Amino acid sequence: MSRKAAKEEPKVHPFDPGYTAEPFLTLCANYPEETVYPPDQFRVEWGPIFHRGRLDGSARVLVIGQDPAQHETVIRRILVGEAGRRVQGLLARLGITKSYVCINTYLYSVFGTVKAATSRNPALVDYRNRWLKALLVGQNIEVVIALGQAASTAWTMWKASPDGQASQVPFVAVTHPTQPESSSNNDKVKLAAATKKMLQNWNAALQQVHQNVIHPDVVTPLVPYGDTWGADDRLRIPDDDFPAGLPLWMRENDGWARRTGADALAKRRNITITVSSGVVS
Ligand code: URA
């Protein structure tokens, strides 16, 4: 008896449709440029990168990051690299697998350091507060998490605004997910100590806000991190978060985009994209 070949189902590729409704259409059409984000402090040449996650009111947790790097620049969504995978793991510990939204403190990648006057520029702060208002006022956010100092300050500035004062949403600031790497200068011992310290900081934050996530995607008892990254602590970023058609290898790992060149100017002008090994045989 001849067997019929199993019929192959067509593959479905979920994606993020982008900015399709107000107030996000206006926020993305009308954003601060070089007069607000000086080119000696930001890589404005690569354009602004706005968000990742749900903009349809279904988000229960809002994450505020710092600034986009080279992978974000290519993908045009934030927190899509290693920091993003660590954040997915943190959200999962709160039972949040899809009901989240992330914005950054800054629309553009930081170049060097941000001057205090720039970070306090009312045009920069007011624009960010318009995003926070869109995501918080009359919406369903139950917890806000700030990644690192700049994000924590962004929250303080929002809380000083009339809309921020009126909002009572629980907030927690955590150590930035890649702070261990940036603080340890490739020293393995320092990296291990900084990772342990950060995971302790994250455990304290989880203790603080776990009970405030009243509508998790998955009811999840609080399980603390250990002293090092465990197998499930860094999670894949869901396909629904990426623009349509993004190849799998760009979603799965980072390291494929590097700022290349002999000097700082060349590195600003070049991002080299290399298809991950094993993809093209
Ligand atoms: N990428 C972002 O977009 N934000 C961060 O805070 C870190 C990496």
mmCIF file of C-alpha atoms and ligand atoms in Angstrom:
data_model
loop_
_atom_site.group_PDB
_atom_site.id
_atom_site.type_symbol
_atom_site.label_atom_id
_atom_site.label_comp_id
_atom_site.label_asym_id
_atom_site.label_seq_id
_atom_site.Cartn_x
_atom_site.Cartn_y
_atom_site.Cartn_z
ATOM 1 C CA MET A 1 0.000 0.000 0.000
ATOM 2 C CA SER A 2 1.397 3.360 -1.009
ATOM 3 C CA ARG A 3 1.592 6.015 1.647
ATOM 4 C CA LYS A 4 0.640 9.566 0.764
ATOM 5 C CA ALA A 5 3.319 12.097 1.644
ATOM 6 C CA ALA A 6 2.268 14.092 4.704
ATOM 7 C CA LYS A 7 0.912 17.445 3.577
ATOM 8 C CA GLU A 8 3.194 20.220 4.708
ATOM 9 C CA GLU A 9 1.405 23.088 6.446
ATOM 10 C CA PRO A 10 2.435 26.492 5.135
ATOM 11 C CA LYS A 11 4.652 28.252 7.663
ATOM 12 C CA VAL A 12 3.120 31.199 9.498
ATOM 13 C CA HIS A 13 5.373 34.108 10.405
ATOM 14 C CA PRO A 14 3.842 36.361 13.057
ATOM 15 C CA PHE A 15 5.111 39.941 13.091
ATOM 16 C CA ASP A 16 4.612 43.346 14.647
ATOM 17 C CA PRO A 17 2.532 45.513 12.291
ATOM 18 C CA GLY A 18 4.168 48.655 13.678
ATOM 19 C CA TYR A 19 2.616 52.012 14.330
ATOM 20 C CA THR A 20 -0.944 51.805 13.056
ATOM 21 C CA ALA A 21 -3.013 53.879 15.468
ATOM 22 C CA GLU A 22 -2.946 57.132 17.379
ATOM 23 C CA PRO A 23 -1.244 58.449 19.412
ATOM 24 C CA PHE A 24 1.674 56.362 18.099
ATOM 25 C CA LEU A 25 1.232 57.480 14.479
ATOM 26 C CA THR A 26 1.787 61.082 15.535
ATOM 27 C CA LEU A 27 4.598 60.198 17.956
ATOM 28 C CA CYS A 28 6.470 58.426 15.159
ATOM 29 C CA ALA A 29 5.773 61.142 12.589
ATOM 30 C CA ASN A 30 6.886 63.996 14.782
ATOM 31 C CA TYR A 31 9.901 63.258 16.950
ATOM 32 C CA PRO A 32 12.809 65.363 18.276
ATOM 33 C CA GLU A 33 15.826 65.553 15.998
ATOM 34 C CA GLU A 34 19.299 67.085 16.140
ATOM 35 C CA THR A 35 18.343 70.307 17.895
ATOM 36 C CA VAL A 36 17.235 68.178 20.857
ATOM 37 C CA TYR A 37 19.567 65.179 20.470
ATOM 38 C CA PRO A 38 22.992 66.739 19.718
ATOM 39 C CA PRO A 39 25.062 64.643 17.274
ATOM 40 C CA ASP A 40 28.110 64.848 19.565
ATOM 41 C CA GLN A 41 26.131 62.857 22.157
ATOM 42 C CA PHE A 42 23.835 60.674 20.019
ATOM 43 C CA ARG A 43 24.140 58.691 16.791
ATOM 44 C CA VAL A 44 21.265 60.624 15.214
ATOM 45 C CA GLU A 45 22.498 59.585 11.756
ATOM 46 C CA TRP A 46 20.824 56.177 12.240
ATOM 47 C CA GLY A 47 17.409 57.633 13.084
ATOM 48 C CA PRO A 48 15.163 57.176 16.095
ATOM 49 C CA ILE A 49 14.050 53.728 17.300
ATOM 50 C CA PHE A 50 10.865 53.795 19.287
ATOM 51 C CA HIS A 51 9.686 50.666 21.042
ATOM 52 C CA ARG A 52 9.137 46.911 21.243
ATOM 53 C CA GLY A 53 6.013 45.056 22.336
ATOM 54 C CA ARG A 54 2.300 45.694 22.565
ATOM 55 C CA LEU A 55 0.830 49.072 21.628
ATOM 56 C CA ASP A 56 -2.774 47.844 21.624
ATOM 57 C CA GLY A 57 -3.503 48.412 25.321
ATOM 58 C CA SER A 58 -2.874 44.767 26.276
ATOM 59 C CA ALA A 59 0.490 45.442 27.968
ATOM 60 C CA ARG A 60 0.575 44.867 31.746
ATOM 61 C CA VAL A 61 4.247 45.633 32.312
ATOM 62 C CA LEU A 62 6.124 48.618 30.924
ATOM 63 C CA VAL A 63 9.913 48.383 30.653
ATOM 64 C CA ILE A 64 12.009 51.537 30.271
ATOM 65 C CA GLY A 65 15.440 50.822 28.799
ATOM 66 C CA GLN A 66 18.298 53.174 28.044
ATOM 67 C CA ASP A 67 19.208 53.567 24.359
ATOM 68 C CA PRO A 68 19.338 51.444 21.208
ATOM 69 C CA ALA A 69 22.557 49.785 19.978
ATOM 70 C CA GLN A 70 23.517 48.431 16.559
ATOM 71 C CA HIS A 71 21.131 45.444 16.434
ATOM 72 C CA GLU A 72 18.235 47.704 17.383
ATOM 73 C CA THR A 73 19.372 50.097 14.659
ATOM 74 C CA VAL A 74 19.053 47.418 11.992
ATOM 75 C CA ILE A 75 15.850 45.817 13.293
ATOM 76 C CA ARG A 76 14.119 49.114 14.225
ATOM 77 C CA ARG A 77 12.826 47.712 17.526
ATOM 78 C CA ILE A 78 14.450 48.163 20.922
ATOM 79 C CA LEU A 79 15.945 45.621 23.304
ATOM 80 C CA VAL A 80 16.352 42.949 20.618
ATOM 81 C CA GLY A 81 19.822 41.749 21.632
ATOM 82 C CA GLU A 82 21.316 40.167 24.742
ATOM 83 C CA ALA A 83 19.777 42.803 27.065
ATOM 84 C CA GLY A 84 16.397 42.057 25.498
ATOM 85 C CA ARG A 85 16.702 38.306 26.053
ATOM 86 C CA ARG A 86 17.554 38.919 29.712
ATOM 87 C CA VAL A 87 14.542 41.220 30.007
ATOM 88 C CA GLN A 88 12.297 38.506 28.497
ATOM 89 C CA GLY A 89 13.523 36.190 31.271
ATOM 90 C CA LEU A 90 12.759 38.791 33.929
ATOM 91 C CA LEU A 91 9.275 39.358 32.524
ATOM 92 C CA ALA A 92 8.649 35.602 32.436
ATOM 93 C CA ARG A 93 9.365 35.440 36.182
ATOM 94 C CA LEU A 94 6.447 37.856 36.577
ATOM 95 C CA GLY A 95 4.278 35.590 34.397
ATOM 96 C CA ILE A 96 4.492 38.018 31.475
ATOM 97 C CA THR A 97 5.170 36.343 28.128
ATOM 98 C CA LYS A 98 3.461 38.736 25.715
ATOM 99 C CA SER A 99 1.690 41.516 27.650
ATOM 100 C CA TYR A 100 4.531 43.983 27.868
ATOM 101 C CA VAL A 101 5.800 47.047 26.117
ATOM 102 C CA CYS A 102 9.294 48.576 26.135
ATOM 103 C CA ILE A 103 10.510 52.086 25.390
ATOM 104 C CA ASN A 104 13.950 53.593 25.872
ATOM 105 C CA THR A 105 15.018 56.692 27.765
ATOM 106 C CA TYR A 106 16.607 57.970 24.556
ATOM 107 C CA LEU A 107 15.362 57.616 20.984
ATOM 108 C CA TYR A 108 18.890 57.449 19.570
ATOM 109 C CA SER A 109 21.999 55.483 20.435
ATOM 110 C CA VAL A 110 24.204 57.316 22.944
ATOM 111 C CA PHE A 111 27.626 58.334 21.636
ATOM 112 C CA GLY A 112 29.994 58.888 24.561
ATOM 113 C CA THR A 113 28.149 60.539 27.411
ATOM 114 C CA VAL A 114 24.942 62.511 27.604
ATOM 115 C CA LYS A 115 25.351 65.990 29.081
ATOM 116 C CA ALA A 116 23.079 66.827 32.011
ATOM 117 C CA ALA A 117 21.584 69.782 30.129
ATOM 118 C CA THR A 118 20.684 67.482 27.209
ATOM 119 C CA SER A 119 19.035 64.881 29.417
ATOM 120 C CA ARG A 120 16.968 67.650 31.052
ATOM 121 C CA ASN A 121 16.031 69.403 27.804
ATOM 122 C CA PRO A 122 12.261 69.983 28.100
ATOM 123 C CA ALA A 123 11.754 69.017 24.446
ATOM 124 C CA LEU A 124 13.407 65.629 25.083
ATOM 125 C CA VAL A 125 11.602 65.048 28.377
ATOM 126 C CA ASP A 126 8.204 66.220 27.112
ATOM 127 C CA TYR A 127 8.375 63.937 24.077
ATOM 128 C CA ARG A 128 9.255 60.926 26.260
ATOM 129 C CA ASN A 129 6.469 61.876 28.639
ATOM 130 C CA ARG A 130 4.040 61.820 25.706
ATOM 131 C CA TRP A 131 4.998 58.164 25.145
ATOM 132 C CA LEU A 132 4.636 57.445 28.859
ATOM 133 C CA LYS A 133 1.227 59.118 28.878
ATOM 134 C CA ALA A 134 0.140 57.079 25.848
ATOM 135 C CA LEU A 135 1.214 53.846 27.536
ATOM 136 C CA LEU A 136 0.067 54.604 31.086
ATOM 137 C CA VAL A 137 -2.882 56.980 31.291
ATOM 138 C CA GLY A 138 -6.159 55.091 30.976
ATOM 139 C CA GLN A 139 -4.213 51.925 30.049
ATOM 140 C CA ASN A 140 -3.665 48.592 31.804
ATOM 141 C CA ILE A 141 -0.053 48.728 32.982
ATOM 142 C CA GLU A 142 0.316 47.149 36.440
ATOM 143 C CA VAL A 143 4.087 47.470 36.940
ATOM 144 C CA VAL A 144 6.819 49.679 35.482
ATOM 145 C CA ILE A 145 10.452 48.477 35.440
ATOM 146 C CA ALA A 146 13.350 50.860 34.755
ATOM 147 C CA LEU A 147 16.622 49.369 33.509
ATOM 148 C CA GLY A 148 19.539 51.374 34.896
ATOM 149 C CA GLN A 149 20.068 54.896 36.141
ATOM 150 C CA ALA A 150 19.037 56.906 33.076
ATOM 151 C CA ALA A 151 15.705 55.064 32.896
ATOM 152 C CA SER A 152 15.143 55.561 36.599
ATOM 153 C CA THR A 153 15.729 59.297 36.159
ATOM 154 C CA ALA A 154 13.333 59.315 33.201
ATOM 155 C CA TRP A 155 10.702 57.896 35.543
ATOM 156 C CA THR A 156 11.417 60.580 38.170
ATOM 157 C CA MET A 157 10.930 63.238 35.478
ATOM 158 C CA TRP A 158 7.624 61.665 34.433
ATOM 159 C CA LYS A 159 6.500 61.571 38.082
ATOM 160 C CA ALA A 160 7.169 65.318 38.268
ATOM 161 C CA SER A 161 4.701 65.958 35.409
ATOM 162 C CA PRO A 162 0.978 66.440 36.150
ATOM 163 C CA ASP A 163 0.066 63.113 34.470
ATOM 164 C CA GLY A 164 2.877 61.342 36.306
ATOM 165 C CA GLN A 165 1.752 62.718 39.642
ATOM 166 C CA ALA A 166 -1.765 61.453 39.010
ATOM 167 C CA SER A 167 -0.587 57.928 38.159
ATOM 168 C CA GLN A 168 -0.166 55.399 40.983
ATOM 169 C CA VAL A 169 1.341 52.468 39.064
ATOM 170 C CA PRO A 170 3.945 50.453 41.042
ATOM 171 C CA PHE A 171 7.494 51.119 39.903
ATOM 172 C CA VAL A 172 10.828 49.410 40.430
ATOM 173 C CA ALA A 173 14.317 50.322 39.202
ATOM 174 C CA VAL A 174 16.740 47.471 38.496
ATOM 175 C CA THR A 175 20.379 47.233 37.485
ATOM 176 C CA HIS A 176 20.685 47.452 33.693
ATOM 177 C CA PRO A 177 20.833 43.924 32.171
ATOM 178 C CA THR A 178 24.232 44.414 30.561
ATOM 179 C CA GLN A 179 25.781 46.354 33.453
ATOM 180 C CA PRO A 180 27.846 43.280 34.470
ATOM 181 C CA GLU A 181 29.577 43.283 31.063
ATOM 182 C CA SER A 182 30.018 47.053 30.890
ATOM 183 C CA SER A 183 31.443 47.229 34.417
ATOM 184 C CA SER A 184 33.860 44.286 34.218
ATOM 185 C CA ASN A 185 36.040 45.084 31.195
ATOM 186 C CA ASN A 186 36.343 41.434 30.019
ATOM 187 C CA ASP A 187 37.561 40.299 33.457
ATOM 188 C CA LYS A 188 35.824 36.968 34.115
ATOM 189 C CA VAL A 189 36.049 37.192 37.901
ATOM 190 C CA LYS A 190 34.631 40.716 37.930
ATOM 191 C CA LEU A 191 31.912 39.644 35.489
ATOM 192 C CA ALA A 192 30.818 36.763 37.716
ATOM 193 C CA ALA A 193 30.687 39.036 40.775
ATOM 194 C CA ALA A 194 28.767 41.758 38.922
ATOM 195 C CA THR A 195 26.327 39.189 37.490
ATOM 196 C CA LYS A 196 25.670 37.764 40.948
ATOM 197 C CA LYS A 197 25.111 41.254 42.333
ATOM 198 C CA MET A 198 22.744 42.147 39.496
ATOM 199 C CA LEU A 199 20.712 38.947 39.903
ATOM 200 C CA GLN A 200 20.394 39.690 43.631
ATOM 201 C CA ASN A 201 19.162 43.158 42.705
ATOM 202 C CA TRP A 202 16.649 41.613 40.286
ATOM 203 C CA ASN A 203 15.486 39.146 42.957
ATOM 204 C CA ALA A 204 14.760 42.048 45.321
ATOM 205 C CA ALA A 205 12.828 43.818 42.545
ATOM 206 C CA LEU A 206 10.818 40.670 41.800
ATOM 207 C CA GLN A 207 9.939 40.368 45.504
ATOM 208 C CA GLN A 208 8.745 43.949 45.400
ATOM 209 C CA VAL A 209 6.472 43.844 42.349
ATOM 210 C CA HIS A 210 5.546 40.197 41.711
ATOM 211 C CA GLN A 211 2.251 40.585 43.572
ATOM 212 C CA ASN A 212 1.408 43.743 41.606
ATOM 213 C CA VAL A 213 1.133 41.849 38.322
ATOM 214 C CA ILE A 214 -2.513 40.995 38.789
ATOM 215 C CA HIS A 215 -3.143 39.805 35.216
ATOM 216 C CA PRO A 216 -0.123 37.734 34.193
ATOM 217 C CA ASP A 217 -0.183 35.820 30.909
ATOM 218 C CA VAL A 218 0.763 32.715 32.876
ATOM 219 C CA VAL A 219 0.270 32.424 36.641
ATOM 220 C CA THR A 220 3.852 31.961 37.822
ATOM 221 C CA PRO A 221 5.038 31.454 41.391
ATOM 222 C CA LEU A 222 8.000 33.619 42.251
ATOM 223 C CA VAL A 223 11.236 31.726 41.620
ATOM 224 C CA PRO A 224 14.401 33.723 42.383
ATOM 225 C CA TYR A 225 17.492 33.784 40.192
ATOM 226 C CA GLY A 226 20.602 31.933 41.316
ATOM 227 C CA ASP A 227 24.060 33.460 41.438
ATOM 228 C CA THR A 228 24.711 32.916 37.710
ATOM 229 C CA TRP A 229 22.535 32.732 34.591
ATOM 230 C CA GLY A 230 20.484 29.553 34.493
ATOM 231 C CA ALA A 231 19.446 27.734 31.313
ATOM 232 C CA ASP A 232 16.009 29.441 31.125
ATOM 233 C CA ASP A 233 16.971 32.871 32.400
ATOM 234 C CA ARG A 234 17.550 34.348 28.949
ATOM 235 C CA LEU A 235 14.608 33.895 26.633
ATOM 236 C CA ARG A 236 13.948 34.203 22.946
ATOM 237 C CA ILE A 237 12.241 37.403 21.856
ATOM 238 C CA PRO A 238 8.782 36.556 20.482
ATOM 239 C CA ASP A 239 8.300 36.738 16.710
ATOM 240 C CA ASP A 240 5.346 39.104 17.223
ATOM 241 C CA ASP A 241 7.808 41.784 18.319
ATOM 242 C CA PHE A 242 9.772 41.948 15.054
ATOM 243 C CA PRO A 243 8.905 43.748 11.812
ATOM 244 C CA ALA A 244 7.520 41.567 9.018
ATOM 245 C CA GLY A 245 9.981 39.438 7.117
ATOM 246 C CA LEU A 246 12.919 39.660 9.500
ATOM 247 C CA PRO A 247 15.100 36.586 8.924
ATOM 248 C CA LEU A 248 15.273 33.970 11.653
ATOM 249 C CA TRP A 249 19.011 34.392 12.299
ATOM 250 C CA MET A 250 18.492 38.069 13.157
ATOM 251 C CA ARG A 251 15.829 37.107 15.722
ATOM 252 C CA GLU A 252 17.664 34.255 17.360
ATOM 253 C CA ASN A 253 20.992 35.766 18.362
ATOM 254 C CA ASP A 254 22.921 38.979 18.279
ATOM 255 C CA GLY A 255 26.560 39.487 17.332
ATOM 256 C CA TRP A 256 25.727 39.771 13.619
ATOM 257 C CA ALA A 257 25.923 43.592 13.589
ATOM 258 C CA ARG A 258 29.153 45.353 14.488
ATOM 259 C CA ARG A 259 30.278 48.955 14.346
ATOM 260 C CA THR A 260 33.344 48.682 12.137
ATOM 261 C CA GLY A 261 36.084 51.058 11.084
ATOM 262 C CA ALA A 262 39.522 52.323 12.000
ATOM 263 C CA ASP A 263 38.373 55.272 14.072
ATOM 264 C CA ALA A 264 35.374 56.699 15.892
ATOM 265 C CA LEU A 265 34.076 58.470 12.781
ATOM 266 C CA ALA A 266 34.306 55.337 10.633
ATOM 267 C CA LYS A 267 32.577 53.363 13.394
ATOM 268 C CA ARG A 268 29.741 55.869 13.409
ATOM 269 C CA ARG A 269 29.359 55.547 9.652
ATOM 270 C CA ASN A 270 29.507 51.761 9.379
ATOM 271 C CA ILE A 271 27.511 48.898 10.761
ATOM 272 C CA THR A 272 28.674 45.629 9.247
ATOM 273 C CA ILE A 273 26.039 42.901 9.086
ATOM 274 C CA THR A 274 27.281 39.327 8.754
ATOM 275 C CA VAL A 275 24.867 36.441 8.239
ATOM 276 C CA SER A 276 25.290 34.055 11.183
ATOM 277 C CA SER A 277 27.456 31.047 10.478
ATOM 278 C CA GLY A 278 25.633 27.950 9.330
ATOM 279 C CA VAL A 279 22.824 29.913 7.638
ATOM 280 C CA VAL A 280 24.378 29.960 4.167
ATOM 281 C CA SER A 281 26.151 26.729 3.346
HETATM 282 N N1 URA B 1 19.031 48.033 23.814
HETATM 283 C C1 URA B 1 18.046 48.937 24.043
HETATM 284 O O1 URA B 1 17.284 49.247 23.149
HETATM 285 N N2 URA B 1 17.945 49.441 25.262
HETATM 286 C C2 URA B 1 18.747 49.115 26.263
HETATM 287 O O2 URA B 1 18.587 49.611 27.366
HETATM 288 C C3 URA B 1 19.765 48.174 25.988
HETATM 289 C C4 URA B 1 19.892 47.649 24.749
#
